[in-house]
Coordinates of C-alpha atoms and ligand atoms in Angstrom, one line a residue:
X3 CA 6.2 65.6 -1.2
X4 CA 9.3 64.3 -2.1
X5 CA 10.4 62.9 -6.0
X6 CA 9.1 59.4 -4.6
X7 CA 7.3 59.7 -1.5
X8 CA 4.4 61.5 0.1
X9 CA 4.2 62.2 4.0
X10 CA 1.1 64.4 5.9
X11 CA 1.1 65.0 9.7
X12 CA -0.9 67.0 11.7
X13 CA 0.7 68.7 15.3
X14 CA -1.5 67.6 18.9
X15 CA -2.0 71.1 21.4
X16 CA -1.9 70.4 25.0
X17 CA -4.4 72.1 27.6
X18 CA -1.8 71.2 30.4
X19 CA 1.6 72.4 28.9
X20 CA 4.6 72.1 30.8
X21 CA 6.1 75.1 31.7
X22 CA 10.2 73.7 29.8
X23 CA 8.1 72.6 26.8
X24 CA 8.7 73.9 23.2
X25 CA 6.8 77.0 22.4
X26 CA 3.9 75.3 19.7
X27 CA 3.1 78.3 18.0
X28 CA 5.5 81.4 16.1
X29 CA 3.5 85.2 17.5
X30 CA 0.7 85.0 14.9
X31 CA -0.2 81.6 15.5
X32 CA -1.3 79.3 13.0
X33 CA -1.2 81.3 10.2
X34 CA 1.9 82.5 10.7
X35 CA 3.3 79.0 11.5
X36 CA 2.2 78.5 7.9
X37 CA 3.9 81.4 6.2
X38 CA 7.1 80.4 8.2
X39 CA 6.9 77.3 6.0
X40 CA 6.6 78.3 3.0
X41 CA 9.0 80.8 3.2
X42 CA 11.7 80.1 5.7
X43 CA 12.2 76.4 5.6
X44 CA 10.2 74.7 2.5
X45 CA 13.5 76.5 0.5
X46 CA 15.7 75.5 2.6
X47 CA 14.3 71.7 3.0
X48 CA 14.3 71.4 -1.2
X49 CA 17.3 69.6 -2.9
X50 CA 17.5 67.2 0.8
X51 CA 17.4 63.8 1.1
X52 CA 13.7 63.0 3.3
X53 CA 16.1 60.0 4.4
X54 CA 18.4 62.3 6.4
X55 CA 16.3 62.8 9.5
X56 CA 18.7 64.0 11.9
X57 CA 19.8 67.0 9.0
X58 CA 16.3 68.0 8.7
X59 CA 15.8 68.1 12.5
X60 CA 19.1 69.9 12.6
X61 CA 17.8 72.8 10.3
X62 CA 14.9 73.0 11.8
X63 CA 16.7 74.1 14.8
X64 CA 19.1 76.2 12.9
X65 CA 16.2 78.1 10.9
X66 CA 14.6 78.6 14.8
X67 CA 17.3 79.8 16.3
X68 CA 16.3 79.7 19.8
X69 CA 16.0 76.9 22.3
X70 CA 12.3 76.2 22.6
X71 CA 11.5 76.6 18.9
X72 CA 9.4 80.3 20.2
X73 CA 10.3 81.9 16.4
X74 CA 9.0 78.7 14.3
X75 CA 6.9 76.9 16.7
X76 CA 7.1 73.5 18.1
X77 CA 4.2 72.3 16.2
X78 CA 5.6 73.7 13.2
X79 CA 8.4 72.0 13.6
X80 CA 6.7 68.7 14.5
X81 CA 4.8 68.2 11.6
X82 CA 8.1 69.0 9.0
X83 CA 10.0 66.9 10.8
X84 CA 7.2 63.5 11.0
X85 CA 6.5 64.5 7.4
X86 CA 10.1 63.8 6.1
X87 CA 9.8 60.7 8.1
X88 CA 6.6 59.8 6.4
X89 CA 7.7 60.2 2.6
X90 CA 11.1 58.6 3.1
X91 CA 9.0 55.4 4.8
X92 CA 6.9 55.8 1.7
X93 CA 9.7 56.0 -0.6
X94 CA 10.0 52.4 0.4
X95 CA 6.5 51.8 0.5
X96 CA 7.2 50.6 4.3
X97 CA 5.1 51.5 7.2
X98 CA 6.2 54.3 8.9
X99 CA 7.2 51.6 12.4
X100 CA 9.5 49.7 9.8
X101 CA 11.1 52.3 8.0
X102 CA 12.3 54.1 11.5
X103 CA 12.4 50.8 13.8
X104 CA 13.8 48.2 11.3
X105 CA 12.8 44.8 10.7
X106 CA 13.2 43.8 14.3
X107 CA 10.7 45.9 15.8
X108 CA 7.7 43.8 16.9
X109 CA 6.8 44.4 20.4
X110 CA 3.1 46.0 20.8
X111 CA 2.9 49.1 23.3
X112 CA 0.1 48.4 26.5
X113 CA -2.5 51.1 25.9
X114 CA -3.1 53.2 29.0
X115 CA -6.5 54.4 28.8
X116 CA -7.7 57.6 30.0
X117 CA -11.5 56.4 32.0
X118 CA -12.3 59.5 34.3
X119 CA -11.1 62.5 34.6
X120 CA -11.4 66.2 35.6
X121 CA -8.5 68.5 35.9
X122 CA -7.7 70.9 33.2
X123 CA -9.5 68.4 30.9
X124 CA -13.0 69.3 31.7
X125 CA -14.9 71.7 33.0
X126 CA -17.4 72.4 36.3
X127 CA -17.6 70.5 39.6
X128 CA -15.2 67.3 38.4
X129 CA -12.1 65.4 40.6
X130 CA -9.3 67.7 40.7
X131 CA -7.1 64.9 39.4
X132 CA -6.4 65.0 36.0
X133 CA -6.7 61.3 34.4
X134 CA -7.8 58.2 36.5
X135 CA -6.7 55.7 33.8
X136 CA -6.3 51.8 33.4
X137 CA -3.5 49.8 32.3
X138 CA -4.6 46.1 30.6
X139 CA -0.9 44.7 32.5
X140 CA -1.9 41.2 31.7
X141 CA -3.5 40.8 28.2
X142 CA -1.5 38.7 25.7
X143 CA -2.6 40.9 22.8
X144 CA -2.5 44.7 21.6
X145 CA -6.6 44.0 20.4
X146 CA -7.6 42.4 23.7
X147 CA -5.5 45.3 25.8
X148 CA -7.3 47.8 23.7
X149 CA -10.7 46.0 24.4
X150 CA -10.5 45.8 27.8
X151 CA -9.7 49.6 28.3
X152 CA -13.0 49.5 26.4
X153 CA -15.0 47.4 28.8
X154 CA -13.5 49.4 31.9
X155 CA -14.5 52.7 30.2
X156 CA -18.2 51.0 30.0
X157 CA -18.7 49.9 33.3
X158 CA -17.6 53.3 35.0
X159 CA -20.2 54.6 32.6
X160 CA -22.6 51.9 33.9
X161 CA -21.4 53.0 37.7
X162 CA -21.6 56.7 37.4
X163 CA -24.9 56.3 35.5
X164 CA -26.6 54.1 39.1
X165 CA -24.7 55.8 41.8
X166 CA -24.6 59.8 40.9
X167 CA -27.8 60.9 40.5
X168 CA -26.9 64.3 38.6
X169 CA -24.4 62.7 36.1
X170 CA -25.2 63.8 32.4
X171 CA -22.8 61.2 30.4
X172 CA -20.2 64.3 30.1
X173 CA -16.3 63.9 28.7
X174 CA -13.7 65.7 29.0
X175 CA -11.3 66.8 26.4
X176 CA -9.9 63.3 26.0
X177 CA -13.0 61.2 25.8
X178 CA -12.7 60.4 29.8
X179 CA -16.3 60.6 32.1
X180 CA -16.2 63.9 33.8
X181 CA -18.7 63.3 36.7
X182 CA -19.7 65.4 40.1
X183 CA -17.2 63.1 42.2
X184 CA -14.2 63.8 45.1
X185 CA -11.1 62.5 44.0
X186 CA -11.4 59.3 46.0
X187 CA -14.9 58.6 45.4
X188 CA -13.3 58.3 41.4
X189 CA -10.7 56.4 42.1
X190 CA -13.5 53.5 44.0
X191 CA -15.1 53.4 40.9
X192 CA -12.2 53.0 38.9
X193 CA -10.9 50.4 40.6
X194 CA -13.8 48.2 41.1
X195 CA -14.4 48.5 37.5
X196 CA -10.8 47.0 36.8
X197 CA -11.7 44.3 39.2
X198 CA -14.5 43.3 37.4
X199 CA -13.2 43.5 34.2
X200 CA -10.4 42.0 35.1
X201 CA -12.1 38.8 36.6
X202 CA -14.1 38.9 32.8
X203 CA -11.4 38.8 30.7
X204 CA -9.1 36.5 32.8
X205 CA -6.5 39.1 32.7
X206 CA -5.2 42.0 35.1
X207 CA -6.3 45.7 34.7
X208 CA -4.9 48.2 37.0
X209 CA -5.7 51.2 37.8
X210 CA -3.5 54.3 37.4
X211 CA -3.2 57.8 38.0
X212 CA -1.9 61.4 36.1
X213 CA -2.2 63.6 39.1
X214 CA -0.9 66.9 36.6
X215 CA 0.0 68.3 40.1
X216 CA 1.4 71.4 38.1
X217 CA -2.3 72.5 38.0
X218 CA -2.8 72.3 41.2
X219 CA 0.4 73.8 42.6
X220 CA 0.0 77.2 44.4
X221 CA 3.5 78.7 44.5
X222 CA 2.9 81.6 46.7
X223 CA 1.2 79.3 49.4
X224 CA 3.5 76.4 48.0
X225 CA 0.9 73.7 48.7
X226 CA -1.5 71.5 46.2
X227 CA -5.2 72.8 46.3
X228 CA -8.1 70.6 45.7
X229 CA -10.6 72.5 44.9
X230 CA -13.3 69.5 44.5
X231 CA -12.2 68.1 47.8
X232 CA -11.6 71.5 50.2
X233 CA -8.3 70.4 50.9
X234 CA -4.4 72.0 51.0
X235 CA -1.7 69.6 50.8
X236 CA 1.8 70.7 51.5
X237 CA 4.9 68.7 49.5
X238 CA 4.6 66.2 52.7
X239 CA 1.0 65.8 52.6
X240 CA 0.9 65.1 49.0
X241 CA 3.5 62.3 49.0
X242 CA 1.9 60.2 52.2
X243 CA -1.4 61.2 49.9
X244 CA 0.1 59.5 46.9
X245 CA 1.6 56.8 48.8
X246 CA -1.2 56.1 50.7
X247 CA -3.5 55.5 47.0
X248 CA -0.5 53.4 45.4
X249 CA -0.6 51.0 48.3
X250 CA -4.3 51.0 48.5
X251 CA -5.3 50.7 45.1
X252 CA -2.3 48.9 43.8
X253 CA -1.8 51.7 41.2
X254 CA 1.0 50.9 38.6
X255 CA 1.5 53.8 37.5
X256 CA 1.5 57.5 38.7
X257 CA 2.4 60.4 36.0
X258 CA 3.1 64.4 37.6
X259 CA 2.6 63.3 41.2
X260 CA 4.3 66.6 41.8
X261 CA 4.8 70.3 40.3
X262 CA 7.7 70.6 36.9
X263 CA 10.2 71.8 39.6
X264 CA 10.1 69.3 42.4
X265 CA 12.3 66.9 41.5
X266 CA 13.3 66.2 45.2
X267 CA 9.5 65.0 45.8
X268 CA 9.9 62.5 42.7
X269 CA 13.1 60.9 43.9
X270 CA 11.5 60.3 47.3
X271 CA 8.5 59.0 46.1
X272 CA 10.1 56.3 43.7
X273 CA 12.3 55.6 46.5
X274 CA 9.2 54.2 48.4
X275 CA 7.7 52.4 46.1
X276 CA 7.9 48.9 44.6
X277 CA 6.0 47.7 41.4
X278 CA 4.8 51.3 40.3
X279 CA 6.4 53.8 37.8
X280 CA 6.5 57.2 38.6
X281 CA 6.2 59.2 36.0
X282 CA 7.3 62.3 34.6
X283 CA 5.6 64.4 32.4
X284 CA 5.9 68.1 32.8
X285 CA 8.8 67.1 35.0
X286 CA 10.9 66.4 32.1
X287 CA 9.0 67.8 28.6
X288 CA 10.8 65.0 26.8
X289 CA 13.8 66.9 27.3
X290 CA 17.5 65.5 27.8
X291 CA 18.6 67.9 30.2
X292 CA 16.1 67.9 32.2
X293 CA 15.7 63.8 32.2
X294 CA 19.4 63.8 32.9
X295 CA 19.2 65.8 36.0
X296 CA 16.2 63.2 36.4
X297 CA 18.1 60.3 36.1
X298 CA 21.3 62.3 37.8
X299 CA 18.7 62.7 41.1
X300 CA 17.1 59.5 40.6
X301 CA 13.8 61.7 40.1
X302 CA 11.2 58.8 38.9
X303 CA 11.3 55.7 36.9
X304 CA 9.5 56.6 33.7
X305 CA 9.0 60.0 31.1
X306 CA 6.1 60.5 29.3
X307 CA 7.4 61.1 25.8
X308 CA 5.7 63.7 23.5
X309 CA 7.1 64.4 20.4
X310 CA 5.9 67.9 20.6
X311 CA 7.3 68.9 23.6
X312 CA 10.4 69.1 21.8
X313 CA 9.9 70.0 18.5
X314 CA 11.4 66.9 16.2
X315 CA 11.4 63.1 15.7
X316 CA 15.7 63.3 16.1
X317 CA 15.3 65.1 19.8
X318 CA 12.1 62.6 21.0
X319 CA 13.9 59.6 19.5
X320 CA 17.5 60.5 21.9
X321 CA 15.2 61.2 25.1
X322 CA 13.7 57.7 24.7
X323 CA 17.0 56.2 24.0
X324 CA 18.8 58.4 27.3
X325 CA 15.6 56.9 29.4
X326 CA 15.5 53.2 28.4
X327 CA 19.4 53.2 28.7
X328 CA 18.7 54.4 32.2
X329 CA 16.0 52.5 33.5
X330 CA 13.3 54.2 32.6
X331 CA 10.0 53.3 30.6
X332 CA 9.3 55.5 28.1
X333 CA 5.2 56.1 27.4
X334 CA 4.3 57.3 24.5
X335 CA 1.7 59.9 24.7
X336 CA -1.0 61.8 22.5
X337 CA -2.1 65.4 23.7
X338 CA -5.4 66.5 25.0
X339 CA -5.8 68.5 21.9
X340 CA -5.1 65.7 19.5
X341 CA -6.0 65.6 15.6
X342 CA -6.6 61.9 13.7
X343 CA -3.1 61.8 12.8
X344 CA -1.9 57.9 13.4
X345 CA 1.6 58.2 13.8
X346 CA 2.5 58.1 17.3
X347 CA 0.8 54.3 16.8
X348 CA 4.4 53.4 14.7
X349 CA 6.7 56.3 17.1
X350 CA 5.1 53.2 19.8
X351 CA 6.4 50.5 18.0
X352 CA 9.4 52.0 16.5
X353 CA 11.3 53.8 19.7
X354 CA 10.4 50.3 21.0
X355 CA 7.8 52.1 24.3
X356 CA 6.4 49.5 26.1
X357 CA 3.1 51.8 27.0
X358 CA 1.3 54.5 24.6
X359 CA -1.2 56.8 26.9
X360 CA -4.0 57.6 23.4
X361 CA -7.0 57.4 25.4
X362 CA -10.2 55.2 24.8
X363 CA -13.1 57.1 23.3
X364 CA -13.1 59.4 20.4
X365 CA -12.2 59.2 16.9
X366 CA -9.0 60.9 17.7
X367 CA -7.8 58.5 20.6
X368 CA -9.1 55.4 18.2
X369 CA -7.5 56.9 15.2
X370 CA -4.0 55.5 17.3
X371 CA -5.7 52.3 18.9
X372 CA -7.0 50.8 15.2
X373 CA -3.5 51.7 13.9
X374 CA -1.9 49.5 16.2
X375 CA -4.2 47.0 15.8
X376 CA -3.3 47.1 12.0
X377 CA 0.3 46.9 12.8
X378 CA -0.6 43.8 15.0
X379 CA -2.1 42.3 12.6
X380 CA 0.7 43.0 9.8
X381 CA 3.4 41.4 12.1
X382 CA 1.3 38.4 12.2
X383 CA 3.2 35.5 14.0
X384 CA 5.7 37.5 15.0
X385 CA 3.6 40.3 16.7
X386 CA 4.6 40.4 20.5
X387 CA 4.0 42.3 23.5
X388 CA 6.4 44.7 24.8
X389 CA 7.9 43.3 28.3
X390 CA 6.6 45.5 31.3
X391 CA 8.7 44.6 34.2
X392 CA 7.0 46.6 36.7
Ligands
LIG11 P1 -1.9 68.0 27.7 O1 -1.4 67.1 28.9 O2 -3.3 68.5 28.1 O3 -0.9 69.1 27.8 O4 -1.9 67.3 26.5 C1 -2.0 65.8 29.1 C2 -1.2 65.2 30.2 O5 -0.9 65.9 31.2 O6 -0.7 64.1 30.0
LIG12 ZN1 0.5 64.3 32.1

């Protein structure tokens, strides 16, 4: 609350942290994340301007003291620093996309939708990849992108539902089918679901991957075990693996193809491939030191931005700008553990991401897509959609 404006934001958990990633809770957890602000920074936050983002952000590291926010929590952190950004925008009575992007930002984010998964994400006999997702590359609108992540999510329902006889219509944590399948077998289904909805809507859908290879990472044995499949993969065997899926299923996008620490894997990967990002999520925790050793190593072609992962709006915001400076598309991404907060919808818009990963199914994930679709809307005639470039 500030003497004119009023800003609320709820923090997102992840199941599948990255090992660099701000620490979201103070010892004590919640509660204690609580106390911290109402005692430690509310005081020190009074008599500020809500305008002066990067001071706030500053004191928030200041009042922390440590590097990866372990004394006031990441979360904690997050929602001060979204909430000043929320009552200055409604100081102005502006949406929050305005107030942070100006007038000239107009360009819609694709949606890439989480369809099937397994992973961390659900539990049981599912694929040991994470997310088999979709991204609508070729719809002229954020509404029809959105609705054909819909339709795909449908007819892999519709699949599953005729081909696997013991499949009960479970999700995972992000709304995604969590059947009895092999990795492969998914990533069929996937696929020829994109193909027919892409023939239906007269635009293309394409299928994409978040491996999360972290989770699957065996450092002692220093090989990738899938457990669904009854396979070992060494660093080798998982890039002609990965390879061998991006050219067979034209993926467009692949996030965590390797563990946080292989960066050497990542820049031999995106050396090999043509028309599909690579993309790092635990690899580089929205973190400017680690994407500039990234971009230093040529280690991918994209960063999965979570806001976070590093504590404040003033740290996410120079990570995007370091990446799209460099080359690389910046995705904007919910958590697994996400809450109806809407605002990564405007962070889309606003750090100008030409892809937000918010899932398909659940009020949580739709809380993001109908915001977008509101912002469409609002910029009327002069709504666009981001250019991809892939
Ligand atoms: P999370 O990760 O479970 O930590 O939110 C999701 C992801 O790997 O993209
Ligand atoms: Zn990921």
């Amino acid at each position: 609350m500030t003497t004119d404006g009023f800003g609320r934001v709820s923090a997102p958990a992840g199941a599948s942290r990255g090992k660099a990633e701000a620490v979201p809770f103070p010892e004590g957890g919640v509660e204690e994340a609580v106390k911290k602000v109402k005692e430690l920074i509310a005081p020190e936050l009074i008599g500020l301007s809500a305008e002066e983002q990067e001071r706030i952000d500053d004191l928030l590291h200041e009042l922390d003291g440590t590097e990866n926010f372990r004394n006031i929590g990441g979360n904690t952190s997050y929602a001060v620093s979204l909430a000043a950004a929320e009552a200055a925008a409604d100081s102005y009575i502006m949406p929050l996309f305005q107030y942070l992007g100006g007038n000239l930002a107009n360009e819609l984010p694709y949606p890439l939708g989480n369809i099937l998964g397994g992973g961390k994400h659900a539990l049981g006999k599912v694929p040991d990849i994470q997310e088999f997702l979709v991204l609508p590359v070729g719809a002229k609108s954020f509404r029809e992108a959105a609705e054909a992540n819909v339709m795909v999510h449908r007819r892999v329902g519709s699949i599953l539902k005729k081909r696997c006889g013991d499949f009960t219509g479970g999700r995972g944590d992000e709304g995604a089918w969590a059947p009895n399948i092999g990795n492969d077998e998914a990533l069929d289904i996937v696929s020829e679901a994109c193909e027919e909805v892409s023939d239906e809507v007269g635009f293309k859908v394409r299928p994409a991957l978040d491996i999360a290879a972290s989770s699957l990472w065996n450092e002692e044995e220093k090989c990738y075990v899938y457990v669904r499949d009854g396979l070992r993969r060494d660093s080798g065997e998982q890039l002609d693996y990965v390879l061998g899926l991006i050219e067979k299923y034209g993926l467009v996008y692949v996030e965590d193809p390797f563990h946080e620490e292989d960066f050497e894997s990542f820049k031999e990967l995106t050396g090999k491939v043509n028309g599909c990002l690579i993309c790092g999520d635990d690899l580089f925790v929205t973190n400017v030191k680690r994407l500039s050793r990234g971009i230093k190593e040529s280690a991918g072609n994209s960063i999965i931005i979570k806001v976070n992962q590093v504590g404040t709006l003033t740290d996410a915001w120079r990570t995007t700008d370091m990446a799209r400076k460099a080359g690389y598309k910046p995705v904007i991404s919910h958590r697994s553990g996400e809450t109806t907060a809407f605002q990564i919808a405007h962070l889309a818009v606003a750090f100008r991401c030409p892809i937000i990963k918010t899932g398909v199914m659940g009020g949580e994930r739709i809380a993001k897509i109908n915001e977008l679709i509101r912002i469409e809307e609002l910029l009327g005639e002069r709504a666009r959609m981001a250019e991809l470039n892939i």
